[in-house]
Amino acid sequence: QVQLVESGGGLVQLGGSLRFSCAGSERVFSSYAMGWYRQAPGKQRELVATITSGTTNYADFVKGRFTISRDNTKNTVYLQMNSLKPEDTAVYYCNAAGSIYTYWGQGTQVTVTS
């Protein structure tokens, strides 16, 4: 059973910063694309950012504000979130996507107040 364990998140004011971490098993990090998704109340889950061995991809609404990175020696992927806005309020999920299986973290709440 592959587990993704998230940490970080919380309550922050407009313009503030937060950092997420997602730790997984070595098998996940050696061969999976890693990413972050979010789901706001009443909305569908949406892609925030992904990272493979060599490339990153961001949703337009976070470009220039969020940065995804990974440390394969620690089996950890990070999401640095800067210039946060109230519309960034959501539950954020870590994701590991392989050719056959996809795994999710437990989800972490982010609330941005104005």
Tab-separated table of C-alpha atoms in Angstrom:
chain	number	residue	atom	x	y	z
A	1	GLN	CA	0.000	0.000	0.000
A	2	VAL	CA	1.447	3.325	-1.080
A	3	GLN	CA	0.957	6.160	1.360
A	4	LEU	CA	1.353	9.855	0.779
A	5	VAL	CA	1.587	11.864	3.970
A	6	GLU	CA	1.020	15.589	3.739
A	7	SER	CA	2.083	18.298	6.133
A	8	GLY	CA	1.782	22.069	6.162
A	9	GLY	CA	-1.197	24.205	5.346
A	10	GLY	CA	-3.335	26.167	7.758
A	11	LEU	CA	-4.717	29.668	8.127
A	12	VAL	CA	-2.999	32.657	6.533
A	13	GLN	CA	-3.849	36.238	5.649
A	14	LEU	CA	-4.091	37.715	2.174
A	15	GLY	CA	-0.622	37.943	0.636
A	16	GLY	CA	0.882	35.425	3.015
A	17	SER	CA	2.834	32.256	2.305
A	18	LEU	CA	2.565	28.592	3.168
A	19	ARG	CA	4.568	25.507	2.315
A	20	PHE	CA	3.316	21.966	1.850
A	21	SER	CA	5.298	18.766	2.060
A	22	CYS	CA	4.255	15.327	0.846
A	23	ALA	CA	6.306	12.296	1.805
A	24	GLY	CA	5.872	8.987	0.050
A	25	SER	CA	7.481	5.630	-0.422
A	26	GLU	CA	10.555	5.236	-2.558
A	27	ARG	CA	8.632	3.218	-5.129
A	28	VAL	CA	6.346	6.164	-5.739
A	29	PHE	CA	9.034	8.745	-6.106
A	30	SER	CA	11.269	6.742	-8.372
A	31	SER	CA	8.721	6.272	-11.133
A	32	TYR	CA	5.683	8.495	-10.612
A	33	ALA	CA	4.789	11.987	-11.629
A	34	MET	CA	3.984	13.974	-8.504
A	35	GLY	CA	1.502	16.771	-8.192
A	36	TRP	CA	-0.788	18.930	-6.110
A	37	TYR	CA	-4.510	19.366	-6.613
A	38	ARG	CA	-7.090	21.347	-4.704
A	39	GLN	CA	-10.808	21.278	-4.099
A	40	ALA	CA	-12.789	24.259	-2.901
A	41	PRO	CA	-16.255	23.883	-1.339
A	42	GLY	CA	-18.845	23.158	-4.001
A	43	LYS	CA	-16.246	22.829	-6.745
A	44	GLN	CA	-14.492	19.995	-8.521
A	45	ARG	CA	-10.943	19.008	-7.716
A	46	GLU	CA	-8.517	20.864	-9.955
A	47	LEU	CA	-4.883	20.619	-10.883
A	48	VAL	CA	-2.505	23.049	-9.192
A	49	ALA	CA	0.937	21.838	-10.276
A	50	THR	CA	2.801	18.726	-11.347
A	51	ILE	CA	6.430	17.702	-11.508
A	52	THR	CA	8.185	14.851	-13.239
A	53	SER	CA	11.891	14.114	-13.326
A	54	GLY	CA	12.604	17.120	-15.469
A	55	THR	CA	9.601	19.330	-15.962
A	56	THR	CA	7.014	21.297	-14.010
A	57	ASN	CA	3.528	22.312	-14.997
A	58	TYR	CA	1.281	24.909	-13.337
A	59	ALA	CA	-2.313	25.948	-13.556
A	60	ASP	CA	-2.632	29.476	-14.893
A	61	PHE	CA	-4.131	30.742	-11.653
A	62	VAL	CA	-0.973	29.909	-9.655
A	63	LYS	CA	1.760	30.747	-12.151
A	64	GLY	CA	4.270	33.123	-10.648
A	65	ARG	CA	2.968	32.525	-7.118
A	66	PHE	CA	3.373	28.783	-6.428
A	67	THR	CA	6.446	26.610	-6.890
A	68	ILE	CA	6.500	22.816	-6.930
A	69	SER	CA	9.715	20.938	-6.247
A	70	ARG	CA	10.844	17.471	-5.272
A	71	ASP	CA	13.700	15.946	-3.328
A	72	ASN	CA	14.072	12.355	-4.424
A	73	THR	CA	16.651	11.670	-1.705
A	74	LYS	CA	13.932	12.394	0.866
A	75	ASN	CA	11.019	11.003	-1.189
A	76	THR	CA	9.294	14.322	-0.696
A	77	VAL	CA	7.518	16.801	-2.945
A	78	TYR	CA	6.909	20.399	-1.892
A	79	LEU	CA	4.539	23.182	-2.803
A	80	GLN	CA	5.629	26.701	-1.895
A	81	MET	CA	2.657	29.060	-2.032
A	82	ASN	CA	3.250	32.806	-2.037
A	83	SER	CA	0.983	35.812	-2.487
A	84	LEU	CA	-1.990	33.804	-1.333
A	85	LYS	CA	-5.490	35.005	-2.120
A	86	PRO	CA	-8.876	34.169	-0.564
A	87	GLU	CA	-9.734	32.235	-3.735
A	88	ASP	CA	-6.853	29.867	-2.926
A	89	THR	CA	-8.881	28.595	0.018
A	90	ALA	CA	-9.374	24.862	-0.512
A	91	VAL	CA	-8.331	21.409	0.576
A	92	TYR	CA	-5.025	20.593	-1.091
A	93	TYR	CA	-4.133	17.035	-2.082
A	94	CYS	CA	-0.822	15.463	-2.949
A	95	ASN	CA	-0.977	13.138	-5.950
A	96	ALA	CA	1.250	10.401	-7.366
A	97	ALA	CA	0.375	9.355	-10.905
A	98	GLY	CA	1.796	6.265	-12.559
A	99	SER	CA	0.970	4.465	-15.770
A	100	ILE	CA	-1.578	2.260	-13.997
A	101	TYR	CA	-2.209	3.525	-10.473
A	102	THR	CA	-2.877	6.919	-8.934
A	103	TYR	CA	-2.512	7.689	-5.236
A	104	TRP	CA	-3.745	10.588	-3.123
A	105	GLY	CA	-2.708	12.161	0.132
A	106	GLN	CA	-5.183	12.743	2.916
A	107	GLY	CA	-5.796	16.385	2.037
A	108	THR	CA	-4.837	19.509	3.961
A	109	GLN	CA	-6.952	22.605	4.477
A	110	VAL	CA	-5.718	26.030	3.451
A	111	THR	CA	-7.753	29.065	4.440
A	112	VAL	CA	-6.794	32.541	3.254
A	113	THR	CA	-8.489	35.465	4.969
A	114	SER	CA	-8.800	38.956	3.535
